[in-house]
mmCIF file of C-alpha atoms and ligand atoms in Angstrom:
data_model
loop_
_atom_site.group_PDB
_atom_site.id
_atom_site.type_symbol
_atom_site.label_atom_id
_atom_site.label_comp_id
_atom_site.label_asym_id
_atom_site.label_seq_id
_atom_site.Cartn_x
_atom_site.Cartn_y
_atom_site.Cartn_z
ATOM 1 C CA UNK A 137 -13.047 -15.785 -0.464
ATOM 2 C CA UNK A 138 -16.403 -15.174 -2.116
ATOM 3 C CA UNK A 139 -17.814 -13.037 -4.841
ATOM 4 C CA UNK A 140 -19.668 -9.887 -4.538
ATOM 5 C CA UNK A 141 -23.154 -9.658 -4.865
ATOM 6 C CA UNK A 142 -24.505 -6.823 -7.056
ATOM 7 C CA UNK A 143 -25.985 -3.939 -4.706
ATOM 8 C CA UNK A 144 -26.569 -0.112 -5.610
ATOM 9 C CA UNK A 145 -24.010 2.189 -4.391
ATOM 10 C CA UNK A 146 -26.457 4.607 -3.497
ATOM 11 C CA UNK A 147 -26.591 2.957 -0.351
ATOM 12 C CA UNK A 148 -23.335 3.635 0.837
ATOM 13 C CA UNK A 149 -23.301 7.205 -1.180
ATOM 14 C CA UNK A 150 -25.716 8.000 1.528
ATOM 15 C CA UNK A 151 -24.053 6.582 4.133
ATOM 16 C CA UNK A 152 -20.782 8.226 3.651
ATOM 17 C CA UNK A 153 -22.904 12.067 3.119
ATOM 18 C CA UNK A 154 -23.467 11.259 6.664
ATOM 19 C CA UNK A 155 -20.138 11.179 7.936
ATOM 20 C CA UNK A 156 -17.998 14.152 9.142
ATOM 21 C CA UNK A 157 -15.891 15.473 6.269
ATOM 22 C CA UNK A 158 -13.052 18.269 5.377
ATOM 23 C CA UNK A 159 -11.530 19.579 2.821
ATOM 24 C CA UNK A 160 -7.906 18.215 2.652
ATOM 25 C CA UNK A 161 -5.815 18.605 -0.272
ATOM 26 C CA UNK A 162 -7.064 21.382 -2.854
ATOM 27 C CA UNK A 163 -7.350 19.667 -6.078
ATOM 28 C CA UNK A 164 -8.776 16.477 -4.392
ATOM 29 C CA UNK A 165 -11.877 15.116 -3.167
ATOM 30 C CA UNK A 166 -12.854 15.908 0.360
ATOM 31 C CA UNK A 167 -11.925 13.464 3.073
ATOM 32 C CA UNK A 168 -14.334 11.837 5.063
ATOM 33 C CA UNK A 169 -14.142 10.226 8.619
ATOM 34 C CA UNK A 170 -14.906 7.019 8.730
ATOM 35 C CA UNK A 171 -14.069 5.277 12.252
ATOM 36 C CA UNK A 172 -11.325 7.925 13.266
ATOM 37 C CA UNK A 173 -9.783 7.689 9.901
ATOM 38 C CA UNK A 174 -9.909 10.249 6.499
ATOM 39 C CA UNK A 175 -10.971 8.261 3.596
ATOM 40 C CA UNK A 176 -11.677 9.873 -0.234
ATOM 41 C CA UNK A 177 -15.278 8.555 -1.157
ATOM 42 C CA UNK A 178 -13.679 6.080 -3.770
ATOM 43 C CA UNK A 179 -11.906 4.036 -1.086
ATOM 44 C CA UNK A 180 -14.607 4.565 1.790
ATOM 45 C CA UNK A 181 -17.033 3.026 -1.293
ATOM 46 C CA UNK A 182 -15.002 0.276 -1.485
ATOM 47 C CA UNK A 183 -14.387 -0.702 2.298
ATOM 48 C CA UNK A 184 -18.001 -0.623 2.636
ATOM 49 C CA UNK A 185 -18.904 -2.763 0.279
ATOM 50 C CA UNK A 186 -16.146 -5.140 1.557
ATOM 51 C CA UNK A 187 -17.968 -4.661 4.845
ATOM 52 C CA UNK A 188 -20.714 -6.001 3.744
ATOM 53 C CA UNK A 189 -19.979 -8.319 1.401
ATOM 54 C CA UNK A 190 -16.142 -9.698 1.820
ATOM 55 C CA UNK A 191 -15.794 -13.276 3.533
ATOM 56 C CA UNK A 192 -12.144 -14.001 4.011
ATOM 57 C CA UNK A 193 -11.275 -17.533 4.089
ATOM 58 C CA UNK A 194 -8.294 -18.784 6.725
ATOM 59 C CA UNK A 195 -6.182 -19.611 3.662
ATOM 60 C CA UNK A 196 -6.058 -15.610 2.670
ATOM 61 C CA UNK A 197 -2.823 -13.567 2.584
ATOM 62 C CA UNK A 198 -3.211 -10.049 3.026
ATOM 63 C CA UNK A 199 -0.965 -7.080 2.168
ATOM 64 C CA UNK A 200 -1.754 -4.195 3.845
ATOM 65 C CA UNK A 201 -0.487 -0.392 3.873
ATOM 66 C CA UNK A 202 -1.117 3.246 3.995
ATOM 67 C CA UNK A 203 -0.681 4.852 0.522
ATOM 68 C CA UNK A 204 2.925 5.296 -0.461
ATOM 69 C CA UNK A 205 4.767 3.116 1.605
ATOM 70 C CA UNK A 206 6.082 0.114 -0.591
ATOM 71 C CA UNK A 207 2.897 -1.317 -1.570
ATOM 72 C CA UNK A 208 4.174 -2.314 -4.892
ATOM 73 C CA UNK A 209 7.306 -3.460 -3.865
ATOM 74 C CA UNK A 210 5.452 -5.540 -1.352
ATOM 75 C CA UNK A 211 2.726 -7.070 -4.085
ATOM 76 C CA UNK A 212 5.603 -7.435 -6.418
ATOM 77 C CA UNK A 213 7.552 -9.644 -3.602
ATOM 78 C CA UNK A 214 4.923 -11.598 -2.501
ATOM 79 C CA UNK A 215 3.807 -12.371 -6.021
ATOM 80 C CA UNK A 216 6.906 -13.642 -7.275
ATOM 81 C CA UNK A 217 7.149 -15.587 -3.856
ATOM 82 C CA UNK A 218 4.129 -17.193 -4.820
ATOM 83 C CA UNK A 219 4.358 -17.954 -8.178
ATOM 84 C CA UNK A 220 8.351 -18.612 -7.678
ATOM 85 C CA UNK A 221 8.129 -22.089 -9.363
ATOM 86 C CA UNK A 222 7.313 -20.188 -12.883
ATOM 87 C CA UNK A 223 10.099 -17.795 -12.334
ATOM 88 C CA UNK A 224 10.629 -16.675 -15.898
ATOM 89 C CA UNK A 225 14.031 -16.991 -17.792
ATOM 90 C CA UNK A 226 15.655 -14.202 -19.005
ATOM 91 C CA UNK A 227 14.472 -14.521 -22.194
ATOM 92 C CA UNK A 228 11.183 -14.472 -20.553
ATOM 93 C CA UNK A 229 10.464 -18.095 -22.918
ATOM 94 C CA UNK A 230 8.970 -20.676 -19.766
ATOM 95 C CA UNK A 231 6.629 -17.816 -18.304
ATOM 96 C CA UNK A 232 3.704 -19.909 -17.352
ATOM 97 C CA UNK A 233 1.758 -17.444 -15.436
ATOM 98 C CA UNK A 234 1.001 -14.045 -15.850
ATOM 99 C CA UNK A 235 4.068 -12.276 -14.480
ATOM 100 C CA UNK A 236 5.703 -9.127 -13.476
ATOM 101 C CA UNK A 237 6.983 -8.631 -16.288
ATOM 102 C CA UNK A 238 4.133 -7.815 -18.311
ATOM 103 C CA UNK A 239 1.562 -6.661 -15.856
ATOM 104 C CA UNK A 240 1.671 -4.068 -13.143
ATOM 105 C CA UNK A 241 1.872 -5.390 -9.320
ATOM 106 C CA UNK A 242 -1.535 -3.764 -8.783
ATOM 107 C CA UNK A 243 -2.675 -6.184 -11.722
ATOM 108 C CA UNK A 244 -1.574 -8.751 -9.918
ATOM 109 C CA UNK A 245 -2.760 -8.909 -6.605
ATOM 110 C CA UNK A 246 -6.019 -7.097 -6.218
ATOM 111 C CA UNK A 247 -6.794 -4.372 -3.506
ATOM 112 C CA UNK A 248 -10.078 -5.409 -1.384
ATOM 113 C CA UNK A 249 -11.583 -1.739 -1.592
ATOM 114 C CA UNK A 250 -11.769 -1.678 -5.767
ATOM 115 C CA UNK A 251 -14.248 -4.547 -5.525
ATOM 116 C CA UNK A 252 -11.767 -6.952 -7.541
ATOM 117 C CA UNK A 253 -12.706 -9.541 -5.323
ATOM 118 C CA UNK A 254 -10.779 -12.454 -7.204
ATOM 119 C CA UNK A 255 -7.545 -13.818 -6.395
ATOM 120 C CA UNK A 256 -4.124 -12.893 -7.987
ATOM 121 C CA UNK A 257 -4.061 -13.665 -11.610
ATOM 122 C CA UNK A 258 -3.208 -17.452 -12.515
ATOM 123 C CA UNK A 259 -0.413 -19.107 -11.485
ATOM 124 C CA UNK A 260 -0.192 -17.851 -7.520
ATOM 125 C CA UNK A 261 -0.945 -20.963 -5.015
ATOM 126 C CA UNK A 262 -1.522 -18.623 -2.450
ATOM 127 C CA UNK A 263 -5.099 -16.318 -2.568
ATOM 128 C CA UNK A 264 -3.106 -12.583 -2.059
ATOM 129 C CA UNK A 265 -5.268 -9.437 -1.673
ATOM 130 C CA UNK A 266 -4.161 -5.798 -0.750
ATOM 131 C CA UNK A 267 -5.716 -3.356 1.244
ATOM 132 C CA UNK A 268 -4.934 0.211 2.206
ATOM 133 C CA UNK A 269 -7.467 0.184 5.072
ATOM 134 C CA UNK A 270 -6.513 0.817 8.396
ATOM 135 C CA UNK A 271 -6.945 -2.168 10.828
ATOM 136 C CA UNK A 272 -9.662 -1.395 12.788
ATOM 137 C CA UNK A 273 -11.846 -0.477 8.985
ATOM 138 C CA UNK A 274 -10.971 -4.106 7.389
ATOM 139 C CA UNK A 275 -14.301 -6.620 7.004
ATOM 140 C CA UNK A 276 -14.899 -8.356 10.121
ATOM 141 C CA UNK A 277 -13.879 -11.793 8.605
ATOM 142 C CA UNK A 278 -9.960 -10.370 7.759
ATOM 143 C CA UNK A 279 -9.686 -9.852 11.954
ATOM 144 C CA UNK A 280 -11.427 -12.570 13.030
ATOM 145 C CA UNK A 281 -10.910 -15.574 10.981
ATOM 146 C CA UNK A 282 -7.030 -17.213 11.071
ATOM 147 C CA UNK A 283 -6.017 -15.465 7.868
ATOM 148 C CA UNK A 284 -2.976 -13.419 7.623
ATOM 149 C CA UNK A 285 -1.678 -9.971 7.292
ATOM 150 C CA UNK A 286 1.822 -8.555 6.059
ATOM 151 C CA UNK A 287 1.564 -4.604 6.550
ATOM 152 C CA UNK A 288 4.548 -2.728 5.379
ATOM 153 C CA UNK A 289 4.790 1.130 6.610
ATOM 154 C CA UNK A 290 7.744 3.661 5.941
ATOM 155 C CA UNK A 291 9.404 6.463 7.473
ATOM 156 C CA UNK A 292 6.632 9.108 7.389
ATOM 157 C CA UNK A 293 8.950 12.127 5.809
ATOM 158 C CA UNK A 294 9.516 9.760 3.001
ATOM 159 C CA UNK A 295 6.098 8.822 2.732
ATOM 160 C CA UNK A 296 4.473 11.928 2.763
ATOM 161 C CA UNK A 297 7.188 13.195 -0.172
ATOM 162 C CA UNK A 298 5.815 10.144 -2.048
ATOM 163 C CA UNK A 299 2.425 11.102 -1.349
ATOM 164 C CA UNK A 300 2.528 14.526 -2.741
ATOM 165 C CA UNK A 301 4.312 13.603 -6.049
ATOM 166 C CA UNK A 302 2.011 10.712 -6.547
ATOM 167 C CA UNK A 303 -1.327 12.576 -5.781
ATOM 168 C CA UNK A 304 -0.451 15.678 -8.142
ATOM 169 C CA UNK A 305 0.839 13.464 -10.961
ATOM 170 C CA UNK A 306 -3.049 11.788 -10.649
ATOM 171 C CA UNK A 307 -4.444 15.469 -10.770
ATOM 172 C CA UNK A 308 -2.154 16.551 -13.379
ATOM 173 C CA UNK A 309 -3.335 13.473 -15.110
ATOM 174 C CA UNK A 310 -6.906 14.447 -14.911
ATOM 175 C CA UNK A 311 -6.758 17.780 -16.193
ATOM 176 C CA UNK A 312 -3.762 19.486 -16.425
ATOM 177 C CA UNK A 313 -5.179 22.916 -15.394
ATOM 178 C CA UNK A 314 -6.010 21.204 -12.112
ATOM 179 C CA UNK A 315 -2.356 21.094 -10.911
ATOM 180 C CA UNK A 316 -2.344 24.503 -10.525
ATOM 181 C CA UNK A 317 -4.642 24.332 -8.125
ATOM 182 C CA UNK A 318 -3.261 21.348 -6.313
ATOM 183 C CA UNK A 319 -2.138 21.859 -2.661
ATOM 184 C CA UNK A 320 1.525 23.155 -2.600
ATOM 185 C CA UNK A 321 3.830 20.992 -0.713
ATOM 186 C CA UNK A 322 4.123 23.087 2.153
ATOM 187 C CA UNK A 323 -0.110 23.277 2.514
ATOM 188 C CA UNK A 324 -0.155 19.371 2.312
ATOM 189 C CA UNK A 325 2.406 18.856 4.654
ATOM 190 C CA UNK A 326 0.713 20.994 7.164
ATOM 191 C CA UNK A 327 -2.347 18.667 6.455
ATOM 192 C CA UNK A 328 -0.569 15.682 6.781
ATOM 193 C CA UNK A 329 0.577 16.621 10.329
ATOM 194 C CA UNK A 330 -2.853 17.000 11.368
ATOM 195 C CA UNK A 331 -3.741 13.691 10.313
ATOM 196 C CA UNK A 332 -5.398 14.901 7.272
ATOM 197 C CA UNK A 333 -4.460 12.850 4.278
ATOM 198 C CA UNK A 334 -5.324 9.905 2.370
ATOM 199 C CA UNK A 335 -6.500 6.869 5.254
ATOM 200 C CA UNK A 336 -4.823 9.289 8.076
ATOM 201 C CA UNK A 337 -3.814 10.157 10.350
ATOM 202 C CA UNK A 338 -0.554 8.161 9.083
ATOM 203 C CA UNK A 339 0.822 7.351 12.889
ATOM 204 C CA UNK A 340 -3.004 5.693 13.380
ATOM 205 C CA UNK A 341 -2.752 3.700 10.727
ATOM 206 C CA UNK A 342 0.381 2.703 11.379
ATOM 207 C CA UNK A 343 -0.389 2.110 15.457
ATOM 208 C CA UNK A 344 -3.509 -0.169 14.340
ATOM 209 C CA UNK A 345 -1.302 -2.480 12.966
ATOM 210 C CA UNK A 346 1.587 -2.526 15.214
ATOM 211 C CA UNK A 347 -0.620 -2.972 18.215
ATOM 212 C CA UNK A 348 -2.605 -5.856 16.322
ATOM 213 C CA UNK A 349 0.930 -7.710 15.659
ATOM 214 C CA UNK A 350 2.297 -7.315 18.946
ATOM 215 C CA UNK A 351 -1.221 -9.065 20.113
ATOM 216 C CA UNK A 352 -0.923 -11.652 17.389
ATOM 217 C CA UNK A 353 2.344 -11.958 15.840
ATOM 218 C CA UNK A 354 1.082 -15.038 14.406
ATOM 219 C CA UNK A 355 -1.050 -13.506 12.158
ATOM 220 C CA UNK A 356 0.661 -10.106 11.307
ATOM 221 C CA UNK A 357 3.972 -9.307 10.072
ATOM 222 C CA UNK A 358 4.924 -5.973 10.216
ATOM 223 C CA UNK A 359 7.676 -4.773 7.503
ATOM 224 C CA UNK A 360 9.455 -1.469 7.423
ATOM 225 C CA UNK A 361 10.409 -0.077 4.101
ATOM 226 C CA UNK A 362 13.784 0.974 5.093
ATOM 227 C CA UNK A 363 14.494 -2.693 6.507
ATOM 228 C CA UNK A 364 13.384 -4.111 3.103
ATOM 229 C CA UNK A 365 15.960 -2.091 1.569
ATOM 230 C CA UNK A 366 18.857 -2.827 4.051
ATOM 231 C CA UNK A 367 18.311 -6.694 3.403
ATOM 232 C CA UNK A 368 15.931 -7.579 1.090
ATOM 233 C CA UNK A 369 17.014 -11.263 0.724
ATOM 234 C CA UNK A 370 16.361 -11.854 4.794
ATOM 235 C CA UNK A 371 12.702 -10.019 4.258
ATOM 236 C CA UNK A 372 11.792 -12.179 1.355
ATOM 237 C CA UNK A 373 12.808 -15.056 3.564
ATOM 238 C CA UNK A 374 10.766 -14.099 6.380
ATOM 239 C CA UNK A 375 7.762 -13.520 3.934
ATOM 240 C CA UNK A 376 8.353 -17.008 2.275
ATOM 241 C CA UNK A 377 7.940 -18.178 5.877
ATOM 242 C CA UNK A 378 5.269 -16.506 7.099
ATOM 243 C CA UNK A 379 3.193 -17.345 3.513
ATOM 244 C CA UNK A 380 4.199 -20.972 4.510
ATOM 245 C CA UNK A 381 5.768 -21.575 1.879
ATOM 246 C CA UNK A 382 9.674 -21.318 3.094
ATOM 247 C CA UNK A 383 12.565 -21.365 0.676
ATOM 248 C CA UNK A 384 14.020 -25.038 0.392
ATOM 249 C CA UNK A 385 17.628 -25.615 1.210
ATOM 250 C CA UNK A 386 17.774 -26.404 -2.269
ATOM 251 C CA UNK A 387 16.427 -23.134 -3.658
ATOM 252 C CA UNK A 388 18.347 -21.529 -1.625
ATOM 253 C CA UNK A 389 21.715 -22.912 -2.765
ATOM 254 C CA UNK A 390 20.098 -22.651 -6.487
ATOM 255 C CA UNK A 391 19.939 -18.429 -5.828
ATOM 256 C CA UNK A 392 16.191 -18.406 -5.792
ATOM 257 C CA UNK A 393 15.828 -15.785 -3.075
ATOM 258 C CA UNK A 394 18.596 -13.460 -4.925
ATOM 259 C CA UNK A 395 16.376 -13.925 -8.020
ATOM 260 C CA UNK A 396 12.932 -12.946 -6.256
ATOM 261 C CA UNK A 397 14.581 -9.902 -5.059
ATOM 262 C CA UNK A 398 16.123 -8.979 -8.968
ATOM 263 C CA UNK A 399 13.119 -9.723 -10.308
ATOM 264 C CA UNK A 400 10.936 -6.860 -8.220
ATOM 265 C CA UNK A 401 14.035 -4.288 -7.716
ATOM 266 C CA UNK A 402 12.864 -0.855 -8.339
ATOM 267 C CA UNK A 403 15.274 -0.904 -11.297
ATOM 268 C CA UNK A 404 14.300 -4.333 -12.733
ATOM 269 C CA UNK A 405 10.210 -2.944 -12.638
ATOM 270 C CA UNK A 406 10.652 0.147 -13.513
ATOM 271 C CA UNK A 407 12.371 -0.658 -16.970
ATOM 272 C CA UNK A 408 9.710 -3.008 -18.206
ATOM 273 C CA UNK A 409 7.451 -1.484 -20.594
ATOM 274 C CA UNK A 410 4.439 -2.304 -18.978
ATOM 275 C CA UNK A 411 5.745 -0.156 -16.200
ATOM 276 C CA UNK A 412 6.979 2.699 -18.548
ATOM 277 C CA UNK A 413 3.725 3.031 -20.771
ATOM 278 C CA UNK A 414 1.139 0.642 -19.248
ATOM 279 C CA UNK A 415 -1.677 2.400 -17.470
ATOM 280 C CA UNK A 416 -3.702 0.821 -14.915
ATOM 281 C CA UNK A 417 -7.771 0.795 -13.971
ATOM 282 C CA UNK A 418 -8.827 1.800 -10.649
ATOM 283 C CA UNK A 419 -12.768 2.288 -10.692
ATOM 284 C CA UNK A 420 -12.710 3.400 -14.314
ATOM 285 C CA UNK A 421 -9.660 5.886 -13.436
ATOM 286 C CA UNK A 422 -6.727 4.981 -15.498
ATOM 287 C CA UNK A 423 -3.265 5.587 -13.452
ATOM 288 C CA UNK A 424 0.227 5.657 -15.515
ATOM 289 C CA UNK A 425 1.854 2.747 -14.077
ATOM 290 C CA UNK A 426 5.219 4.774 -14.116
ATOM 291 C CA UNK A 427 3.463 6.645 -11.152
ATOM 292 C CA UNK A 428 4.379 3.885 -8.919
ATOM 293 C CA UNK A 429 8.213 3.793 -9.703
ATOM 294 C CA UNK A 430 9.162 7.318 -8.942
ATOM 295 C CA UNK A 431 12.593 7.054 -7.104
ATOM 296 C CA UNK A 432 12.739 4.737 -4.613
ATOM 297 C CA UNK A 433 15.327 5.775 -2.240
ATOM 298 C CA UNK A 434 15.372 6.061 1.308
ATOM 299 C CA UNK A 435 15.597 9.545 2.372
ATOM 300 C CA UNK A 436 14.596 11.146 -0.832
ATOM 301 C CA UNK A 437 12.512 13.917 1.715
ATOM 302 C CA UNK A 438 15.704 15.979 1.698
ATOM 303 C CA UNK A 439 15.608 17.057 -1.360
ATOM 304 C CA UNK A 440 12.078 18.332 -1.068
ATOM 305 C CA UNK A 441 11.469 19.375 3.021
ATOM 306 C CA UNK A 442 13.178 21.363 4.954
ATOM 307 C CA UNK A 443 14.964 20.204 8.181
ATOM 308 C CA UNK A 444 12.350 22.220 10.576
ATOM 309 C CA UNK A 445 9.681 20.171 8.381
ATOM 310 C CA UNK A 446 11.287 17.028 8.907
ATOM 311 C CA UNK A 447 11.800 17.405 12.474
ATOM 312 C CA UNK A 448 7.808 18.518 13.133
ATOM 313 C CA UNK A 449 6.523 15.604 11.777
ATOM 314 C CA UNK A 450 9.516 13.341 13.331
ATOM 315 C CA UNK A 451 8.196 14.957 16.870
ATOM 316 C CA UNK A 452 4.553 14.033 16.040
ATOM 317 C CA UNK A 453 4.931 10.617 15.518
ATOM 318 C CA UNK A 454 6.987 10.339 18.323
ATOM 319 C CA UNK A 455 4.042 11.780 20.578
ATOM 320 C CA UNK A 456 1.830 9.769 18.855
ATOM 321 C CA UNK A 457 3.409 6.182 19.191
ATOM 322 C CA UNK A 458 4.964 6.953 22.140
ATOM 323 C CA UNK A 459 4.364 4.098 24.407
ATOM 324 C CA UNK A 460 3.717 1.833 21.761
ATOM 325 C CA UNK A 461 7.192 0.660 21.903
ATOM 326 C CA UNK A 462 7.456 1.488 17.902
ATOM 327 C CA UNK A 463 9.671 3.372 16.446
ATOM 328 C CA UNK A 464 11.280 3.962 12.734
HETATM 329 P P1 A3P B 466 9.055 7.146 -3.761
HETATM 330 O O1 A3P B 466 8.168 8.107 -4.336
HETATM 331 O O2 A3P B 466 9.770 7.766 -2.732
HETATM 332 O O3 A3P B 466 10.009 7.005 -4.579
HETATM 333 P P2 A3P B 466 3.566 2.454 -3.008
HETATM 334 O O4 A3P B 466 3.802 1.383 -3.725
HETATM 335 O O5 A3P B 466 2.970 2.025 -1.493
HETATM 336 O O6 A3P B 466 2.832 3.500 -3.760
HETATM 337 O O7 A3P B 466 4.705 2.850 -2.790
HETATM 338 C C1 A3P B 466 5.476 3.835 -3.550
HETATM 339 C C2 A3P B 466 6.937 4.164 -3.602
HETATM 340 O O8 A3P B 466 7.747 2.759 -3.405
HETATM 341 C C3 A3P B 466 7.606 5.355 -4.311
HETATM 342 O O9 A3P B 466 8.549 5.774 -3.624
HETATM 343 C C4 A3P B 466 7.975 3.948 -5.363
HETATM 344 O O10 A3P B 466 9.327 4.826 -5.874
HETATM 345 C C5 A3P B 466 8.831 2.982 -4.270
HETATM 346 N N1 A3P B 466 8.887 1.455 -5.287
HETATM 347 C C6 A3P B 466 8.001 1.053 -5.959
HETATM 348 N N2 A3P B 466 8.645 -0.174 -6.371
HETATM 349 C C7 A3P B 466 10.032 -0.360 -5.946
HETATM 350 C C8 A3P B 466 10.628 -0.954 -5.897
HETATM 351 N N3 A3P B 466 10.482 -2.091 -6.434
HETATM 352 N N4 A3P B 466 11.763 -1.331 -4.640
HETATM 353 C C9 A3P B 466 11.652 0.058 -3.869
HETATM 354 N N5 A3P B 466 11.012 0.899 -3.963
HETATM 355 C C10 A3P B 466 9.881 0.701 -5.084
#
């Protein structure tokens, strides 16, 4: 895909200021309504810039997701699948590429919205990009061209809990006094249920990609975090096929699929030095890499939300997704 032409962001600042806005989660910026989705300005600016400048190529592959649904894991798996010819040995001696052992997955596969319009760091034969943008907010060339999209979603209860902890940590990182004014989990939950969350409404984000994947299954592969947890090997094979680089019989015999899964497991990634103590830059904001590896389990919401809260969001999702054929 082509590079960026430098342009003053002022024009986007103006465009954004014309949009409807809401207060959203306390302690964070206001949310702006763009094409029926609530976005923070930092993502929105990048979305507008990509809209005007990004030209997808038919060979590009996009990893799309709403926040906190397994993006980091999908990036890790995809990057490892694409660079599996260079899998590191246990002592790391034959690494020929920048690898997951030395870079957080977000530094291996850039987000479209953050203007990092380069392909993955050396070694990936496939041009891999990522985006949190809703389907209808993607640059037109991504929709119109033959490039492919792998989309991951996750149970809304776990997604919400993961988001709350992540954003609270982000706010605390900026200024420790801010965290006291950050939305309580109950308050944030009510907003999430109204669709007021980063890239929300969450159900609408899912629905956009779900419907597109029904129309164009050859273009969009739809994944669920929970399915990935249940049978990672199966989904790693599906991803490789979808990317156009299926595992050969020999690779399967040699256990390459298992190695990819192991290399990207929550435990392996979380324990790496780069993810324990490293930081990751997003538009000049430093985010601790460890924030991307909290617990990585299905159903952790039960430790933070009541049964009634769980029921409430399930009912909303059911209503909103009714008739689509999609269920969790
Ligand atoms: P929890 O907060 O529930 O632990 P995203 O990558 O979209 O920001 O999503 C983050 C969630 O994915 C976090 O969930 C994180 O722990 C989990 N996660 C990160 N790496 C993972 C991995 N390799 N395997 C499983 N889950 C992972």
